[in-house]
mmCIF file of C-alpha atoms in Angstrom:
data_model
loop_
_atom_site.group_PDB
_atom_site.id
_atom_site.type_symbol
_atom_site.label_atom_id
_atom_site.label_comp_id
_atom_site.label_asym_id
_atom_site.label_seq_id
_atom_site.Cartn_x
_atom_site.Cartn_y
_atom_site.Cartn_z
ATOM 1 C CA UNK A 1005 0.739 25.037 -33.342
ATOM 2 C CA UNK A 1006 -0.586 25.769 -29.909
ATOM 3 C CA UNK A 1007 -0.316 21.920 -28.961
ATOM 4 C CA UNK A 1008 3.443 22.427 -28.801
ATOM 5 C CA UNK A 1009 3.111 25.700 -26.945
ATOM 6 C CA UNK A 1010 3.629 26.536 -22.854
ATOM 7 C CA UNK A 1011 2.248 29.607 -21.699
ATOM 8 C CA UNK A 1012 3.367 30.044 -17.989
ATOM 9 C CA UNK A 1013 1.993 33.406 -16.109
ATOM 10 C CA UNK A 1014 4.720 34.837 -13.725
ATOM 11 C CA UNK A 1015 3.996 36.926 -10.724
ATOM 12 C CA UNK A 1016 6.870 39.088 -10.064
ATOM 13 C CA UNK A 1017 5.983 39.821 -6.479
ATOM 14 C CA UNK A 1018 5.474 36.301 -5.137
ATOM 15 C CA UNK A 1019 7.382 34.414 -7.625
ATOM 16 C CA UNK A 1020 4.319 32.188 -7.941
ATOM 17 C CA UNK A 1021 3.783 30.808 -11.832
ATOM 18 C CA UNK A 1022 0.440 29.263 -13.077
ATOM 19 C CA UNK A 1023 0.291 27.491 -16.840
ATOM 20 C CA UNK A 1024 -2.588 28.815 -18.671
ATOM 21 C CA UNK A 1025 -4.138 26.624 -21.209
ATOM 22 C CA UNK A 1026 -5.264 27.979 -24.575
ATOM 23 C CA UNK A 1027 -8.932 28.582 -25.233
ATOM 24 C CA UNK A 1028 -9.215 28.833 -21.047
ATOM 25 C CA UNK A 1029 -10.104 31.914 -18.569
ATOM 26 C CA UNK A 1030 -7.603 32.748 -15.990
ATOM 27 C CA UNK A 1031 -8.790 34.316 -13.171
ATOM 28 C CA UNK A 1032 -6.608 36.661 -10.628
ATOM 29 C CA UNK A 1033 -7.960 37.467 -7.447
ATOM 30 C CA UNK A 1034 -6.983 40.601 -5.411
ATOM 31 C CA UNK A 1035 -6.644 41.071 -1.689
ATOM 32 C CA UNK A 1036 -7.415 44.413 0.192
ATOM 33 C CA UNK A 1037 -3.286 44.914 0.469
ATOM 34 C CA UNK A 1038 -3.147 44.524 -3.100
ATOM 35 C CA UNK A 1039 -5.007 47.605 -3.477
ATOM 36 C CA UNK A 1040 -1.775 50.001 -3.422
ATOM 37 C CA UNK A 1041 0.744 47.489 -4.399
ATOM 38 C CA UNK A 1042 1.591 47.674 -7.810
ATOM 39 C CA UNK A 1043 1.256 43.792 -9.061
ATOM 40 C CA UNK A 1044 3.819 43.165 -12.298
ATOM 41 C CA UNK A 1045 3.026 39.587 -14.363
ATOM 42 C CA UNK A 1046 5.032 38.201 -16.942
ATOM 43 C CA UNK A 1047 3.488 35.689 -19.313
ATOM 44 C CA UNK A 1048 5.939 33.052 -20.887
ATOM 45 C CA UNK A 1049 5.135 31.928 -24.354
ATOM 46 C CA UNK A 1050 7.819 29.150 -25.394
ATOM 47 C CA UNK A 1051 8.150 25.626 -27.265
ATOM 48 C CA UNK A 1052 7.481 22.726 -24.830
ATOM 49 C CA UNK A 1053 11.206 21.024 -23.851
ATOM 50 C CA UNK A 1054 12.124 18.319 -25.431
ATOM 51 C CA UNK A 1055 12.888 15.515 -22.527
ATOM 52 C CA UNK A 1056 15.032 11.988 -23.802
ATOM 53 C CA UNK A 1057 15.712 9.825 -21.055
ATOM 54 C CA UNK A 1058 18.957 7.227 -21.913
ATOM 55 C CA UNK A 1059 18.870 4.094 -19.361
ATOM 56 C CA UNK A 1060 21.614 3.420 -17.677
ATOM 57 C CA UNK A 1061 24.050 1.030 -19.070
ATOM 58 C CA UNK A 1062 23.797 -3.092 -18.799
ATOM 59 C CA UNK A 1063 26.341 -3.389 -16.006
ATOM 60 C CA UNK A 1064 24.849 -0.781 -13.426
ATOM 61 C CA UNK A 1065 27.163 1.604 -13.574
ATOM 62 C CA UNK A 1066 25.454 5.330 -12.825
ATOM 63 C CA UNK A 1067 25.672 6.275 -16.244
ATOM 64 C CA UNK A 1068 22.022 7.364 -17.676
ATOM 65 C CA UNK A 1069 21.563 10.667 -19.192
ATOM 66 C CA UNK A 1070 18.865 12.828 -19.284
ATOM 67 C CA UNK A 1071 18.856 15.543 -22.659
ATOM 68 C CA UNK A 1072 16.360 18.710 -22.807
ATOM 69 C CA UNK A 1073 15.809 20.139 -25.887
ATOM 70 C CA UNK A 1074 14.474 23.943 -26.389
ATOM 71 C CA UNK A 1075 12.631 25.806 -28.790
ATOM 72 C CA UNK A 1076 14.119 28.821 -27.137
ATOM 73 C CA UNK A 1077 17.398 30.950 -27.370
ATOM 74 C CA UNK A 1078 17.100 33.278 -24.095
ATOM 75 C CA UNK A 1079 19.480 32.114 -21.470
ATOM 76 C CA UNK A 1080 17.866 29.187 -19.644
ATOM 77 C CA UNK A 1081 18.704 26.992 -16.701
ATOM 78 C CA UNK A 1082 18.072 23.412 -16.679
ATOM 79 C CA UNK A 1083 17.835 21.903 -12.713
ATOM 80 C CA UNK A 1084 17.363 18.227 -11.905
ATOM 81 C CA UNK A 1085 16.396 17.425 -8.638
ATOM 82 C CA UNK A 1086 15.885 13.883 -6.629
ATOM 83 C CA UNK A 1087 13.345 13.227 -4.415
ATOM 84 C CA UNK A 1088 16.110 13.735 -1.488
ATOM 85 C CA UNK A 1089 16.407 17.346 -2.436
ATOM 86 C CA UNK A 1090 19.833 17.383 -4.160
ATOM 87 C CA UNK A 1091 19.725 19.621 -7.171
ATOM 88 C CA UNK A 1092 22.493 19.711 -10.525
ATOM 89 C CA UNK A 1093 22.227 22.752 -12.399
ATOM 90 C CA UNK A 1094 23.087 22.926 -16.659
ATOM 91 C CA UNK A 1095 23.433 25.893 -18.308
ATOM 92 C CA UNK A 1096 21.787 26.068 -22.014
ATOM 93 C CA UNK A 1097 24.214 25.517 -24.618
ATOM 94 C CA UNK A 1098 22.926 28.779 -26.403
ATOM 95 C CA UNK A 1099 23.902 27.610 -30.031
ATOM 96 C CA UNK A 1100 22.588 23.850 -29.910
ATOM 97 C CA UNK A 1101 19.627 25.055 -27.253
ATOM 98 C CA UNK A 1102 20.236 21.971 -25.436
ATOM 99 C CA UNK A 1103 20.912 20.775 -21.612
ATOM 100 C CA UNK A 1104 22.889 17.381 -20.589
ATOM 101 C CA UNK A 1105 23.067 15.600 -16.946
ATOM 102 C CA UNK A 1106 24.919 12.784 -17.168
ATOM 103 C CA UNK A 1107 26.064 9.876 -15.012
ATOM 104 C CA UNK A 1108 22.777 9.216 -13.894
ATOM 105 C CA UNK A 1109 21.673 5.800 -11.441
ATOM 106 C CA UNK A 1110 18.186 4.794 -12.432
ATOM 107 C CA UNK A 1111 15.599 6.547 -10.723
ATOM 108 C CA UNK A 1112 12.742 9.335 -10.837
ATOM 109 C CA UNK A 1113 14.249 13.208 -10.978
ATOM 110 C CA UNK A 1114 12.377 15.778 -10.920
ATOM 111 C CA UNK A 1115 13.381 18.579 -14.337
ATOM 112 C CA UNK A 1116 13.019 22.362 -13.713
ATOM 113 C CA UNK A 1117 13.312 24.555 -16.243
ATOM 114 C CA UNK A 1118 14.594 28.397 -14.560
ATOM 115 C CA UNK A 1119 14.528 31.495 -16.895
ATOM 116 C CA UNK A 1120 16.479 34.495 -14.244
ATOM 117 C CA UNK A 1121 14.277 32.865 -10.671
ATOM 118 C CA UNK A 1122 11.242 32.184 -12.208
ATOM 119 C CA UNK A 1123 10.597 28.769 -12.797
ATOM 120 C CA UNK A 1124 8.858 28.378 -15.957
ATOM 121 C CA UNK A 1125 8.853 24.304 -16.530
ATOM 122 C CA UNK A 1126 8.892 21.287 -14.091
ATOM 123 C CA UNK A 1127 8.427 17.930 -15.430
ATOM 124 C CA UNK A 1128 8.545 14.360 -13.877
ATOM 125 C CA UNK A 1129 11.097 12.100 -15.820
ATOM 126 C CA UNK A 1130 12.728 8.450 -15.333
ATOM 127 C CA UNK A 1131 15.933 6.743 -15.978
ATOM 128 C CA UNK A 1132 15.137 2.722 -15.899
ATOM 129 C CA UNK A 1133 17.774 0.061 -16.641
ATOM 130 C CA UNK A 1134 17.058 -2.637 -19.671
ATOM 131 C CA UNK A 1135 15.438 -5.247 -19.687
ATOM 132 C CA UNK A 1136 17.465 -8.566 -19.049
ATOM 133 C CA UNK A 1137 18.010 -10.554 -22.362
ATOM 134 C CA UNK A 1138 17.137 -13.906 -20.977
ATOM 135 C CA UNK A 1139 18.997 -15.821 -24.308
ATOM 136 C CA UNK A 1140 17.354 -19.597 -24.441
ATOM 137 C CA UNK A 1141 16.986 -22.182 -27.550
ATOM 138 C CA UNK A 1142 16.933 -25.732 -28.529
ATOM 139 C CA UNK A 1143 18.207 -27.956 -31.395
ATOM 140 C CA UNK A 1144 16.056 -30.524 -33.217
ATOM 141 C CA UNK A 1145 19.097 -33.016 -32.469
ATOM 142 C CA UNK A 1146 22.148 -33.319 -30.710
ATOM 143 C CA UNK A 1147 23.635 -36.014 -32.896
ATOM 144 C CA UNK A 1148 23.015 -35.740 -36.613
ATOM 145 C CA UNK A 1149 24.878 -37.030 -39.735
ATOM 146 C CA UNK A 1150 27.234 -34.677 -41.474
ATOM 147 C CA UNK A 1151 24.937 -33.217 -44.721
ATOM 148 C CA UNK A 1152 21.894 -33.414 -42.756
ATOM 149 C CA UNK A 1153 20.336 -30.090 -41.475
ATOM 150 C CA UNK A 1154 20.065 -28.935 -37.834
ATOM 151 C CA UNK A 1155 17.534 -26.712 -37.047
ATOM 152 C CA UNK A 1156 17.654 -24.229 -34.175
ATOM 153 C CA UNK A 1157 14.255 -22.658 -31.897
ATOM 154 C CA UNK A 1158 14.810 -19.147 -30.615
ATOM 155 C CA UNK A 1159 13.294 -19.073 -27.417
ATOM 156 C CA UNK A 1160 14.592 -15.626 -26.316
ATOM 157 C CA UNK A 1161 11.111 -13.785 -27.203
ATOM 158 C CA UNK A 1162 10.109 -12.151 -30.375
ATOM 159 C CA UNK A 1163 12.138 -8.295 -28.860
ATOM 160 C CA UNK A 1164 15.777 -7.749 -30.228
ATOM 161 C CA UNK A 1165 18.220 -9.033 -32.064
ATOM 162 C CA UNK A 1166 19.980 -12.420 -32.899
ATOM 163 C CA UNK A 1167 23.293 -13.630 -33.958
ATOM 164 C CA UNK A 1168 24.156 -17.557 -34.248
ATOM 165 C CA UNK A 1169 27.292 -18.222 -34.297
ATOM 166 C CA UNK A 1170 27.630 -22.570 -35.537
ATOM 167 C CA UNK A 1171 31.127 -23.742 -34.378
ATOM 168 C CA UNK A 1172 32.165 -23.641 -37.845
ATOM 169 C CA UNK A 1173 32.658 -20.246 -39.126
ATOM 170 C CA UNK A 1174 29.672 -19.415 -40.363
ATOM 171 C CA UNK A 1175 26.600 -17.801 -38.857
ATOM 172 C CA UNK A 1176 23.308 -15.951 -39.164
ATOM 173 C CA UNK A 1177 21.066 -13.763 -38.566
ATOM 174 C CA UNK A 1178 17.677 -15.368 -38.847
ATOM 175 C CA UNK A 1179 15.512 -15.919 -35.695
ATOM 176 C CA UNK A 1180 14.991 -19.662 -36.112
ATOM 177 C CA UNK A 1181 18.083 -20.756 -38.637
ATOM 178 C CA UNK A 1182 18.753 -23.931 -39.995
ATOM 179 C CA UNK A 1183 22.063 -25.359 -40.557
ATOM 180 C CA UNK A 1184 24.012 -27.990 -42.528
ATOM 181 C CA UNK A 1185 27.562 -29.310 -41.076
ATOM 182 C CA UNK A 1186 29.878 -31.092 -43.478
ATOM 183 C CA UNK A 1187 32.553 -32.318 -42.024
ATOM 184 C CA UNK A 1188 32.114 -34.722 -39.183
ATOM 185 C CA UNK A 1189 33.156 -33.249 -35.229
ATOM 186 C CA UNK A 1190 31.617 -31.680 -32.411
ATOM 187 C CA UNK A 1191 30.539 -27.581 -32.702
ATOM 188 C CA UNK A 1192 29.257 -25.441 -30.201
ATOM 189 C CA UNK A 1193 26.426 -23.759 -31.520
ATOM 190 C CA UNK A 1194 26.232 -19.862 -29.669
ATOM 191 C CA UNK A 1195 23.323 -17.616 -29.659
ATOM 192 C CA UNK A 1196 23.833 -14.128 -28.671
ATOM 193 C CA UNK A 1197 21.113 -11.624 -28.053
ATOM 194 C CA UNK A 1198 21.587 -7.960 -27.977
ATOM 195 C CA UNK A 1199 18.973 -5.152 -27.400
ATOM 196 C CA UNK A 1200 17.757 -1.686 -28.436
ATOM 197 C CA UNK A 1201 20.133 -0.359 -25.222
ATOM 198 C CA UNK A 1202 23.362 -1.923 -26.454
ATOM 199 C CA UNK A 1203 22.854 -5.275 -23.938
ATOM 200 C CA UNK A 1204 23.934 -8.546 -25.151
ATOM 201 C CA UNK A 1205 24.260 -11.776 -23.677
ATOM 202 C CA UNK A 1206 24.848 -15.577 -25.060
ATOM 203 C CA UNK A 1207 24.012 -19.037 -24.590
ATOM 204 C CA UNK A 1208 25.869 -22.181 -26.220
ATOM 205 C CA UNK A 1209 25.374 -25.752 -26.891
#
């Protein structure tokens, strides 16, 4: 499957690298010095990296990961470098042909991929923060009669999940739940919203 291919030419004497694309011509020009130099090119044929991005967590803390996957079992070097020029360096677990950089603030790095000093792979990835769960509903009363149902709007949006919580030991799941109270009193009514990321938050009446 040649989509999921890279094919990176190396030049040994520079240390330049070029990606070729299937089905296209590359074309090397020579100088008048290269005459008598002896030129040496390596061509590297390997799975593309598999890149997952994890935001960092709800409360800010510098905790986002960034995961590369490989198709390959040579002994790779995985960089990560910010746009300030400060570079972290994982080795290639050789058995699981994976690379981990953790405790990450959100921002753009910049992922090299080294096999020996040639530099084989760059690629442009982000670590963003989630959304903010912005919890919100109403009630179709704030009085009613004991037997009667209340019925509950989600306002929250239509994106993650719900859990209503009714004062009275009982809940749900639903996005916009009714409910019956039985015995007489006053119940604070919770909804808590929680996201893809782990996030949650909550609102009460």
């Amino acid at each position: 499957d040649l989509d999921n291919m890279q094919y990176v030419l190396s030049d040994l004497s520079t240390g330049e690298t070029s990606t070729i694309q299937p089905g296209f011509s590359k074309k090397i020009t020579f100088t008048a010095e290269d005459i008598s130099t002896k030129r040496n090119y390596i061509l590297h044929i390997f799975k593309t990296p598999e890149i997952n991005s994890s935001p960092v967590s709800c409360n800010e803390n510098p905790d986002g990961i960034i995961s590369v996957a490989f198709g390959d079992t040579s002994k790779w070097e995985a960089k990560l470098r910010v746009p300030s020029g400060s570079v972290a360096i994982a080795h290639v677990d050789g058995k699981n042909r994976t690379a981990r950089f953790g405790g990450l603030e959100k921002g753009i790095y910049y992922l090299e991929i080294w096999k020996g000093n040639v530099k084989i792979y760059e690629n442009i990835t982000s670590v963003g923060h989630p959304a903010k769960l912005k919890p919100k509903f109403s009630i179709s009363a704030d009085t009613i009669s004991a037997g009667k149902k209340l019925y509950a709007e989600n306002l929250s949006g239509t994106e993650g999940r719900w859990y209503w919580e009714f004062g009275d030991n009982s809940a749900s799941s639903q996005f916009d739940p009714s409910h019956t109270y039985t015995t007489p009193g006053v119940y604070k009514l919770t909804l808590t919203t929680s996201s893809e990321a782990g996030c949650t938050s909550s609102v009460s009446k």
